[in-house]
CSV table of C-alpha atoms and ligand atoms in Angstrom, one decimal:
chain,number,residue,atom,x,y,z
A,1,MET,CA,0.2,-0.1,0.2
A,2,ASN,CA,1.0,3.7,-0.6
A,3,HIS,CA,3.0,4.5,1.9
A,4,ILE,CA,1.6,8.0,2.5
A,5,ASN,CA,-1.9,6.8,2.5
A,6,ASN,CA,-1.4,4.8,5.2
A,7,SER,CA,-0.8,7.6,7.5
A,8,GLN,CA,-3.2,6.6,9.9
A,9,GLN,CA,-1.9,3.3,10.5
A,10,LEU,CA,1.3,4.4,10.5
A,11,ALA,CA,0.6,6.9,13.3
A,12,GLN,CA,-1.0,4.1,15.4
A,13,THR,CA,2.0,2.3,14.8
A,14,LEU,CA,4.6,5.1,15.5
A,15,LEU,CA,2.7,5.5,18.6
A,16,PRO,CA,2.4,2.2,20.6
A,17,LEU,CA,0.9,1.7,23.6
A,18,SER,CA,4.3,1.7,25.4
A,19,GLU,CA,4.8,5.5,24.3
A,20,PHE,CA,1.6,6.1,26.4
A,21,ILE,CA,3.3,4.1,29.7
A,22,THR,CA,6.2,5.8,29.2
A,23,ARG,CA,4.9,9.0,29.4
A,24,ARG,CA,2.9,8.2,32.5
A,25,ASP,CA,6.2,6.5,33.8
A,26,ASN,CA,7.6,10.3,33.4
A,27,PHE,CA,5.1,12.1,34.9
A,28,PHE,CA,4.9,9.4,37.7
A,29,ALA,CA,8.4,10.5,38.5
A,30,GLN,CA,7.6,13.7,38.7
A,31,MET,CA,4.3,13.5,41.3
A,32,PRO,CA,5.4,13.5,45.0
A,33,GLU,CA,4.8,10.5,47.2
A,34,ASN,CA,1.6,10.2,48.3
A,35,SER,CA,-0.5,12.2,45.9
A,36,ILE,CA,-3.2,12.0,43.0
A,37,ALA,CA,-3.2,13.5,39.7
A,38,ILE,CA,-6.6,13.9,37.7
A,39,PHE,CA,-6.9,14.9,34.1
A,40,LYS,CA,-10.2,15.5,32.3
A,41,ALA,CA,-11.0,15.1,28.7
A,42,ALA,CA,-12.3,17.3,26.4
A,43,SER,CA,-16.1,17.5,26.1
A,44,GLU,CA,-17.7,17.9,22.6
A,45,VAL,CA,-19.0,21.3,21.9
A,46,THR,CA,-22.4,22.4,20.3
A,47,ARG,CA,-22.0,24.4,16.9
A,48,SER,CA,-25.6,24.8,16.8
A,49,ASN,CA,-28.7,22.9,18.3
A,50,ASP,CA,-27.7,19.4,18.6
A,51,THR,CA,-24.8,19.2,16.0
A,52,GLU,CA,-21.0,19.6,17.3
A,53,TYR,CA,-17.7,20.9,16.4
A,54,ALA,CA,-15.4,18.2,15.3
A,55,PHE,CA,-14.0,16.6,18.5
A,56,CYS,CA,-10.7,17.4,19.6
A,57,GLN,CA,-9.1,15.8,22.7
A,58,ASN,CA,-7.6,17.8,25.4
A,59,LYS,CA,-4.1,17.9,24.7
A,60,ASN,CA,-2.5,17.0,27.9
A,61,PHE,CA,-4.9,14.2,28.7
A,62,TYR,CA,-4.1,12.6,25.3
A,63,TYR,CA,-0.4,12.6,25.7
A,64,LEU,CA,-0.6,10.9,28.6
A,65,THR,CA,-3.4,8.2,27.5
A,66,GLY,CA,-3.8,8.3,23.4
A,67,PHE,CA,-7.5,7.8,24.6
A,68,ASN,CA,-9.6,10.1,21.9
A,69,GLU,CA,-13.3,10.1,23.7
A,70,PRO,CA,-14.8,12.8,25.3
A,71,ASP,CA,-16.0,12.6,28.9
A,72,ALA,CA,-13.2,10.4,30.5
A,73,LEU,CA,-10.9,10.9,33.4
A,74,LEU,CA,-7.3,9.9,33.9
A,75,VAL,CA,-6.5,9.3,37.6
A,76,MET,CA,-2.9,8.5,38.8
A,77,ILE,CA,-1.9,7.4,41.8
A,78,LYS,CA,1.5,7.7,43.6
A,79,GLY,CA,1.9,5.5,46.4
A,80,GLU,CA,3.6,2.5,47.2
A,81,TYR,CA,2.8,1.2,43.9
A,82,ASN,CA,2.0,3.5,40.9
A,83,GLN,CA,-1.5,3.0,39.4
A,84,ALA,CA,-3.4,4.7,36.9
A,85,PHE,CA,-7.2,4.2,36.3
A,86,ILE,CA,-9.6,5.7,33.6
A,87,PHE,CA,-13.1,6.4,33.8
A,88,CYS,CA,-14.4,6.7,30.4
A,89,ARG,CA,-18.1,5.9,28.7
A,90,ASP,CA,-19.3,2.7,29.0
A,91,LYS,CA,-20.6,0.4,25.7
A,92,ASP,CA,-24.3,1.2,24.8
A,93,PRO,CA,-25.6,-0.5,21.9
A,94,LEU,CA,-28.5,2.0,21.2
A,95,THR,CA,-26.1,5.1,21.7
A,96,GLU,CA,-24.0,3.9,19.7
A,97,ILE,CA,-26.2,3.0,16.4
A,98,TRP,CA,-26.8,7.0,16.4
A,99,GLN,CA,-23.7,8.0,17.5
A,100,GLY,CA,-20.9,6.2,16.8
A,101,ARG,CA,-18.9,3.3,18.3
A,102,ARG,CA,-17.6,3.6,22.1
A,103,ILE,CA,-14.2,2.0,23.9
A,104,GLY,CA,-15.6,1.1,26.7
A,105,THR,CA,-14.2,0.3,29.9
A,106,SER,CA,-12.7,-3.2,28.9
A,107,LYS,CA,-10.9,-2.1,26.1
A,108,ALA,CA,-10.2,0.9,27.5
A,109,LYS,CA,-8.4,-0.9,30.3
A,110,THR,CA,-6.3,-3.7,28.2
A,111,ASN,CA,-5.4,-1.7,24.9
A,112,TYR,CA,-4.7,1.4,26.8
A,113,GLY,CA,-2.6,-0.2,29.6
A,114,PHE,CA,-4.6,0.9,32.5
A,115,ASP,CA,-4.6,-0.5,35.8
A,116,ASP,CA,-8.4,-0.6,36.2
A,117,SER,CA,-11.3,1.3,34.4
A,118,PHE,CA,-14.6,2.2,35.5
A,119,ILE,CA,-17.7,3.5,34.3
A,120,ILE,CA,-17.8,7.7,34.1
A,121,GLU,CA,-20.6,7.6,36.0
A,122,GLU,CA,-19.2,6.3,39.0
A,123,ILE,CA,-16.7,9.4,39.2
A,124,GLY,CA,-19.0,11.1,42.1
A,125,GLY,CA,-18.5,8.0,44.5
A,126,SER,CA,-15.0,7.2,43.3
A,127,LEU,CA,-13.0,10.1,43.4
A,128,PRO,CA,-13.2,11.6,47.0
A,129,GLU,CA,-12.3,7.7,48.1
A,130,LEU,CA,-9.3,8.4,46.1
A,131,ILE,CA,-8.6,11.6,47.1
A,132,LYS,CA,-8.9,10.9,50.8
A,133,ASN,CA,-5.2,10.3,52.5
A,134,LYS,CA,-3.6,11.5,49.7
A,135,GLU,CA,-0.9,14.2,50.9
A,136,HIS,CA,-1.1,16.0,47.4
A,137,LEU,CA,-3.5,17.0,44.4
A,138,LEU,CA,-2.7,17.7,41.0
A,139,TYR,CA,-4.5,18.6,38.2
A,140,CYS,CA,-4.3,21.4,35.8
A,141,GLN,CA,-6.0,24.4,37.2
A,142,GLY,CA,-7.9,27.4,35.5
A,143,GLU,CA,-8.0,24.9,32.1
A,144,ASN,CA,-12.0,24.3,32.8
A,145,GLN,CA,-13.9,26.1,35.1
A,146,ALA,CA,-16.4,23.6,35.7
A,147,PHE,CA,-13.5,21.0,36.2
A,148,ASP,CA,-11.8,23.3,39.1
A,149,MET,CA,-15.3,23.4,40.7
A,150,GLN,CA,-15.9,19.4,40.6
A,151,VAL,CA,-12.2,19.1,42.1
A,152,MET,CA,-13.0,21.3,44.9
A,153,ALA,CA,-16.5,19.9,45.3
A,154,TRP,CA,-14.4,16.5,45.8
A,155,LEU,CA,-11.8,17.8,48.2
A,156,THR,CA,-14.8,19.5,50.4
A,157,GLN,CA,-16.3,16.1,50.4
A,158,VAL,CA,-13.0,14.4,52.0
A,159,LYS,CA,-12.7,17.4,54.6
A,160,LYS,CA,-16.3,16.7,55.7
A,161,SER,CA,-14.8,13.1,56.3
A,162,VAL,CA,-12.1,14.1,58.2
A,163,LYS,CA,-14.0,13.6,61.6
A,164,GLN,CA,-14.1,10.0,60.9
A,165,GLY,CA,-10.4,9.7,60.9
A,166,ALA,CA,-9.4,10.3,56.9
A,167,LYS,CA,-7.3,12.8,56.1
A,168,ALA,CA,-7.6,15.3,53.0
A,169,PRO,CA,-4.9,16.5,51.0
A,170,THR,CA,-3.0,19.9,52.6
A,171,ASN,CA,-1.5,20.6,48.6
A,172,SER,CA,-3.2,21.6,45.6
A,173,ILE,CA,-0.6,21.6,42.9
A,174,ASP,CA,-1.3,22.8,39.4
A,175,CYS,CA,0.6,20.1,36.8
A,176,ALA,CA,0.1,21.8,34.2
A,177,ALA,CA,3.7,22.8,33.7
A,178,ILE,CA,4.8,19.5,34.5
A,179,VAL,CA,3.2,17.8,31.5
A,180,HIS,CA,4.1,20.8,29.5
A,181,GLU,CA,7.9,20.4,30.1
A,182,LEU,CA,7.6,16.8,28.8
A,183,ARG,CA,5.8,17.8,25.9
A,184,LEU,CA,8.5,19.9,25.0
A,185,ILE,CA,10.9,17.2,24.2
A,186,LYS,CA,9.7,15.3,21.5
A,187,SER,CA,10.2,11.4,21.2
A,188,ASP,CA,11.6,9.8,18.3
A,189,SER,CA,7.8,8.3,17.9
A,190,GLU,CA,6.7,11.9,17.9
A,191,ILE,CA,9.1,13.3,15.3
A,192,ALA,CA,8.5,10.6,13.1
A,193,ILE,CA,4.7,11.3,12.9
A,194,MET,CA,5.5,15.0,13.0
A,195,ARG,CA,7.6,14.1,10.0
A,196,GLN,CA,4.5,12.4,7.9
A,197,GLY,CA,2.1,15.4,9.0
A,198,ASN,CA,4.4,17.8,7.7
A,199,LYS,CA,5.1,15.7,4.5
A,200,ILE,CA,1.1,15.5,3.7
A,201,SER,CA,1.1,19.3,4.5
A,202,CYS,CA,4.0,20.5,2.0
A,203,GLY,CA,2.4,18.3,-0.8
A,204,ALA,CA,-0.5,20.3,0.2
A,205,HIS,CA,1.1,23.8,-0.7
A,206,GLN,CA,2.8,22.4,-3.6
A,207,ARG,CA,-0.8,21.2,-4.8
A,208,ALA,CA,-1.9,25.1,-4.2
A,209,MET,CA,0.8,26.6,-5.9
A,210,GLN,CA,-0.6,24.4,-9.2
A,211,LYS,CA,-4.1,25.3,-8.7
A,212,THR,CA,-4.0,28.8,-7.9
A,213,SER,CA,-5.0,31.2,-10.7
A,214,ALA,CA,-6.4,34.6,-10.9
A,215,GLY,CA,-10.3,34.4,-10.9
A,216,LYS,CA,-10.6,31.6,-8.3
A,217,PHE,CA,-12.1,32.2,-4.7
A,218,GLU,CA,-9.4,31.8,-2.2
A,219,TYR,CA,-11.8,29.2,-0.6
A,220,GLN,CA,-11.2,26.9,-3.4
A,221,ILE,CA,-7.6,27.0,-2.9
A,222,GLU,CA,-8.4,26.3,0.9
A,223,ALA,CA,-10.4,23.1,-0.7
A,224,GLU,CA,-7.2,21.8,-2.4
A,225,LEU,CA,-5.3,21.9,0.9
A,226,LEU,CA,-7.9,19.8,2.6
A,227,HIS,CA,-8.6,17.6,-0.6
A,228,GLU,CA,-4.5,16.8,0.0
A,229,PHE,CA,-4.5,16.3,3.6
A,230,THR,CA,-7.4,14.3,3.8
A,231,ARG,CA,-6.7,12.1,1.0
A,232,HIS,CA,-3.4,11.1,3.0
A,233,GLY,CA,-5.1,10.2,6.1
A,234,ALA,CA,-4.9,13.8,7.9
A,235,ARG,CA,-8.2,14.3,8.7
A,236,HIS,CA,-8.1,17.8,9.7
A,237,ALA,CA,-6.4,20.7,9.5
A,238,ALA,CA,-4.5,21.7,12.3
A,239,TYR,CA,-5.9,25.2,13.0
A,240,ALA,CA,-8.0,27.7,10.3
A,241,SER,CA,-6.1,27.6,7.3
A,242,ILE,CA,-5.4,31.1,6.4
A,243,VAL,CA,-5.6,31.9,2.4
A,244,ALA,CA,-4.9,35.3,1.9
A,245,GLY,CA,-4.8,36.9,-1.5
A,246,GLY,CA,-3.3,40.4,-1.8
A,247,ASP,CA,-4.0,43.0,1.1
A,248,ASN,CA,-5.7,40.3,3.1
A,249,ALA,CA,-2.2,39.0,3.8
A,250,ASN,CA,-2.0,41.9,6.1
A,251,ILE,CA,-4.7,41.0,8.0
A,252,LEU,CA,-2.5,38.3,10.6
A,253,HIS,CA,-5.4,35.8,10.9
A,254,TYR,CA,-7.2,36.0,8.0
A,255,THR,CA,-9.8,32.9,7.7
A,256,ASP,CA,-12.5,34.4,5.8
A,257,ASN,CA,-10.8,33.1,2.6
A,258,ASN,CA,-13.7,34.3,0.3
A,259,ASP,CA,-12.2,37.3,-1.9
A,260,THR,CA,-11.4,36.4,-5.3
A,261,LEU,CA,-8.0,35.8,-6.8
A,262,LYS,CA,-6.5,38.8,-8.3
A,263,ASN,CA,-4.1,38.3,-11.4
A,264,ASN,CA,-1.0,40.4,-10.0
A,265,ASP,CA,-1.2,40.0,-6.5
A,266,LEU,CA,0.5,37.4,-4.2
A,267,LEU,CA,-1.2,34.7,-2.2
A,268,LEU,CA,-0.2,33.9,1.4
A,269,ILE,CA,-1.0,30.4,2.9
A,270,ASP,CA,-0.7,29.6,6.4
A,271,ALA,CA,-2.1,26.1,6.6
A,272,GLY,CA,-1.0,22.8,8.3
A,273,ALA,CA,-2.4,19.2,8.7
A,274,GLU,CA,-3.2,17.4,12.2
A,275,LEU,CA,-2.2,14.1,12.2
A,276,ALA,CA,-2.4,11.6,15.2
A,277,GLY,CA,-2.8,15.2,17.1
A,278,TYR,CA,0.3,16.7,15.8
A,279,ALA,CA,0.3,19.6,14.2
A,280,ALA,CA,1.9,21.2,11.3
A,281,ASP,CA,2.3,24.9,10.7
A,282,ILE,CA,3.4,26.2,7.1
A,283,THR,CA,3.3,29.5,5.5
A,284,ARG,CA,4.6,30.1,1.9
A,285,THR,CA,4.0,33.2,-0.2
A,286,PHE,CA,3.6,32.8,-3.9
A,287,PRO,CA,2.4,35.1,-6.8
A,288,VAL,CA,-1.1,34.1,-7.7
A,289,ASN,CA,0.0,34.4,-11.9
A,290,GLY,CA,3.1,32.2,-11.1
A,291,LYS,CA,5.4,35.1,-11.6
A,292,PHE,CA,6.8,37.7,-8.9
A,293,SER,CA,6.9,41.7,-9.6
A,294,VAL,CA,10.3,43.2,-9.1
A,295,GLU,CA,8.8,44.6,-5.8
A,296,GLN,CA,7.3,41.6,-4.5
A,297,LYS,CA,10.3,39.8,-5.3
A,298,ALA,CA,12.6,42.3,-3.3
A,299,LEU,CA,10.5,42.0,-0.4
A,300,TYR,CA,10.3,38.4,-0.4
A,301,GLU,CA,13.7,37.5,-1.2
A,302,LEU,CA,14.5,39.8,2.1
A,303,VAL,CA,12.4,37.7,4.3
A,304,LEU,CA,13.5,34.1,3.0
A,305,LYS,CA,17.4,35.7,3.8
A,306,SER,CA,16.3,36.5,7.0
A,307,GLN,CA,14.5,33.4,7.8
A,308,ASN,CA,17.0,30.9,6.1
A,309,ALA,CA,19.5,33.0,8.3
A,310,ALA,CA,17.4,32.2,11.3
A,311,ILE,CA,16.8,28.7,10.3
A,312,ASN,CA,20.7,27.9,10.2
A,313,GLU,CA,21.0,29.5,13.6
A,314,VAL,CA,18.6,26.6,15.4
A,315,LYS,CA,21.1,24.7,17.0
A,316,ILE,CA,21.6,23.1,20.8
A,317,GLY,CA,22.3,26.3,23.3
A,318,ASN,CA,20.8,28.9,21.0
A,319,THR,CA,17.7,31.1,21.6
A,320,PHE,CA,15.0,32.6,20.1
A,321,ALA,CA,16.4,36.0,21.4
A,322,VAL,CA,19.5,35.3,19.4
A,323,LEU,CA,17.6,34.6,16.3
A,324,ASN,CA,15.9,37.7,16.8
A,325,VAL,CA,18.6,40.1,16.6
A,326,LEU,CA,19.8,38.2,13.7
A,327,VAL,CA,16.7,38.6,12.1
A,328,ASN,CA,15.9,42.3,13.0
A,329,GLU,CA,19.6,43.3,11.9
A,330,ILE,CA,19.0,41.5,8.2
A,331,LEU,CA,15.4,43.0,7.8
A,332,THR,CA,16.6,46.5,9.2
A,333,GLN,CA,19.5,46.2,6.4
A,334,GLY,CA,16.9,45.2,3.7
A,335,LEU,CA,14.2,47.8,4.0
A,336,ILE,CA,16.9,50.5,4.1
A,337,GLU,CA,18.2,49.3,1.0
A,338,LEU,CA,15.0,49.5,-0.5
A,339,GLY,CA,14.2,52.5,0.5
A,340,ILE,CA,11.3,51.6,3.1
A,341,LEU,CA,13.4,52.8,5.9
A,342,THR,CA,15.3,55.8,6.3
A,343,GLY,CA,17.9,56.9,8.7
A,344,ASP,CA,21.3,55.2,10.4
A,345,LEU,CA,21.2,51.4,10.4
A,346,THR,CA,22.6,51.2,14.0
A,347,THR,CA,20.0,53.5,15.4
A,348,LEU,CA,17.3,52.1,13.4
A,349,ILE,CA,18.5,48.1,14.6
A,350,LYS,CA,18.2,49.4,18.3
A,351,GLU,CA,15.0,50.9,17.6
A,352,LYS,CA,13.9,47.5,16.1
A,353,ALA,CA,12.2,50.2,13.6
A,354,CYS,CA,11.7,46.8,11.0
A,355,LYS,CA,9.0,46.0,13.8
A,356,LYS,CA,6.9,48.4,11.9
A,357,TYR,CA,6.2,45.9,9.3
A,358,PHE,CA,7.4,42.4,11.0
A,359,ILE,CA,4.7,42.9,13.5
A,360,HIS,CA,4.4,39.0,15.1
A,361,GLY,CA,7.0,36.8,16.7
A,362,LEU,CA,9.5,34.9,15.0
A,363,GLY,CA,8.1,31.7,16.2
A,364,HIS,CA,6.9,29.6,18.5
A,365,TRP,CA,7.0,25.7,19.9
A,366,LEU,CA,5.4,23.1,17.7
A,367,GLY,CA,3.7,19.9,18.5
A,368,LEU,CA,0.3,18.7,20.0
A,369,ASP,CA,-0.7,22.2,19.9
A,370,VAL,CA,0.0,24.5,17.1
A,371,HIS,CA,1.3,27.1,19.5
A,372,ASP,CA,2.6,24.4,21.7
A,373,VAL,CA,3.4,24.5,25.6
A,374,GLY,CA,6.5,24.8,27.5
A,375,ASP,CA,7.9,28.2,28.7
A,376,TYR,CA,9.9,30.3,26.7
A,377,GLN,CA,11.6,32.1,29.4
A,378,VAL,CA,13.4,30.3,32.4
A,379,ASN,CA,15.1,31.1,35.7
A,380,THR,CA,13.4,32.0,38.5
A,381,GLU,CA,12.5,35.2,37.1
A,382,LYS,CA,11.8,33.9,34.0
A,383,GLN,CA,14.1,36.4,32.2
A,384,GLN,CA,16.1,34.2,30.5
A,385,CYS,CA,15.5,33.1,26.9
A,386,ARG,CA,15.7,29.4,26.9
A,387,LYS,CA,18.4,27.4,25.1
A,388,PHE,CA,17.2,25.1,22.4
A,389,GLU,CA,17.6,21.3,23.1
A,390,VAL,CA,17.5,18.4,21.1
A,391,GLY,CA,13.9,17.1,20.3
A,392,MET,CA,12.2,21.0,20.3
A,393,VAL,CA,10.6,21.5,17.5
A,394,MET,CA,9.9,25.2,16.5
A,395,THR,CA,8.3,27.3,13.5
A,396,ILE,CA,10.2,30.0,12.3
A,397,GLU,CA,8.3,32.3,10.4
A,398,PRO,CA,9.5,36.0,9.7
A,399,GLY,CA,7.1,38.1,7.6
A,400,LEU,CA,6.9,42.1,6.4
A,401,TYR,CA,3.3,43.4,5.7
A,402,ILE,CA,2.8,46.4,4.2
A,403,PRO,CA,-1.4,47.2,4.0
A,404,LEU,CA,-2.7,49.1,1.2
A,405,ASP,CA,-3.5,52.0,3.5
A,406,ASP,CA,-0.3,52.6,4.6
A,407,ASP,CA,0.8,56.0,3.0
A,408,SER,CA,4.0,56.6,5.0
A,409,VAL,CA,5.4,54.1,2.3
A,410,ASP,CA,5.9,54.6,-1.8
A,411,LYS,CA,2.9,52.9,-3.3
A,412,LYS,CA,4.4,50.3,-4.8
A,413,TRP,CA,5.6,48.4,-2.0
A,414,ARG,CA,1.5,48.7,-0.4
A,415,GLY,CA,-0.9,45.6,-0.4
A,416,ILE,CA,2.1,43.3,-0.2
A,417,GLY,CA,2.4,40.5,2.9
A,418,ILE,CA,4.4,38.0,2.8
A,419,ARG,CA,5.3,35.2,5.4
A,420,ILE,CA,7.5,32.1,5.1
A,421,GLU,CA,7.3,29.5,7.8
A,422,ASP,CA,9.2,26.4,8.2
A,423,ASN,CA,8.7,23.8,11.0
A,424,ILE,CA,12.4,23.2,12.5
A,425,LEU,CA,13.6,20.4,14.8
A,426,VAL,CA,16.7,20.9,17.0
A,427,THR,CA,19.1,17.4,16.3
A,428,GLU,CA,22.1,16.5,17.5
A,429,PRO,CA,24.8,18.0,15.6
A,430,ALA,CA,26.6,14.8,14.9
A,431,ILE,CA,23.1,13.6,13.4
A,432,THR,CA,22.5,16.1,10.9
A,433,HIS,CA,26.1,18.6,10.8
A,434,SER,CA,23.7,21.4,10.9
A,435,GLY,CA,22.1,21.2,14.2
A,436,TYR,CA,18.5,20.9,13.2
A,437,GLU,CA,16.4,19.2,10.7
A,438,ASN,CA,13.7,21.2,8.6
A,439,LEU,CA,10.8,19.3,8.5
A,440,THR,CA,9.0,21.3,5.8
A,441,ALA,CA,11.8,21.5,3.1
A,442,ALA,CA,9.7,19.5,0.8
A,443,ALA,CA,7.4,22.6,0.3
A,444,VAL,CA,9.4,24.9,-2.1
A,445,LYS,CA,10.3,28.4,-1.0
A,446,SER,CA,13.5,30.0,-3.7
A,447,VAL,CA,11.8,32.4,-6.3
A,448,ALA,CA,12.9,30.5,-8.9
A,449,ASP,CA,11.4,27.0,-7.2
A,450,ILE,CA,7.9,28.5,-6.2
A,451,GLU,CA,7.8,30.1,-10.2
A,452,LYS,CA,8.5,26.6,-11.5
A,453,GLN,CA,5.9,25.0,-9.4
A,454,CYS,CA,3.4,27.8,-10.1
A,455,ILE,CA,3.9,26.5,-13.8
A,456,LYS,CA,0.3,24.8,-14.9
B,1,LIG,N1,-0.8,29.3,12.0
B,1,LIG,C1,-0.4,30.3,13.4
B,1,LIG,C2,1.0,31.0,13.5
B,1,LIG,O1,1.5,30.5,12.5
B,1,LIG,O2,1.4,30.8,14.4
B,2,MN,MN1,3.2,29.4,13.3
B,3,MN,MN1,1.4,29.3,10.5
């Protein structure tokens, strides 16, 4: 069978039960003695009346379980023996005829490696019992107000039984940061999944370049992206695709995608597939008619130069702060050469003058969430930029945006918005020589390659 068509099975193979057991072991290792941790699955979200949005699992819950159903609870107990329990929906033949198959408690236990499983309706009676006599209570605080209140209600119930000799936890801990730190460093399995998700996503960008022409609607190009994601087994986009022709690219989170594409405009596409929960996040900008104008090319090559320079500096020990300095220098110098900024180079660099046109961050962590978890600043004051480590995946995405109504700039530059975004893995230098692997290198980005790709 075609390798890429088999992505879903591949994802299952690459994320075996042992991966989730290792993740839970890593979390157990960071729980204090005599503690209980509780994680809640996501619930379905109503779109209108009796229809729901496509289900998206809570990513911390998914990271620790691989369990992709709503209305479930993971309970982890660290004591003499570590134990992990799942509470989930039971099998129900009639409901399943209408709403789809359920895993049920029996398969939840055996297929997902839990010590025991219970029906979700039992949490009211069981959780206070499980919380009783533990010293520490861990959960992700502030994620879901109703869940916070439910945990507090269980705790209150335990406190009421203190008179009968039970002890209630004296310490309640927000454990989100523990899971987030684990999620930040990707395992070999996660990297393999992300490579595959990116391969599919790069194919979608290539297809979009081929299918784009003046007169089409932006949403028609969005359809080409989704077609390519889905036919290769990635059933959802990782986030709402941005398909922004001309001046629409200057709206950073443009998702209306309902304009017609114009002959002399650029088209900015920011889109990535989600595969087995993992996001790709790629931006390419290319000419609707397949040929960059002089101004478009000049700005594009400047963004590309800064992006390539930043990517080349992704390696162990470097930081986003270092990369930002480099990009600021390159963009400022380039904008002066193009006559868009005027003044003294050193002063303009110091003032970060290019930020008028490069209005967002240079990049972010990437993984189960598109803007993935994990601190950017470390040390106690959270002021020191975090050093890159092997297994981190990040985006590098500089851009330049000159809106149509910006009359401080020569008319010829107006209405151009450009971003170029790749997904970069930090590697052992001995493995790649460079210290990084560009997971999205298959989506062409040089002017010559893009113009070739755009030929119909
Ligand atoms: N697609 C959202 C971002 O690039 O951050
Ligand atoms: Mn991004
Ligand atoms: Mn993006």
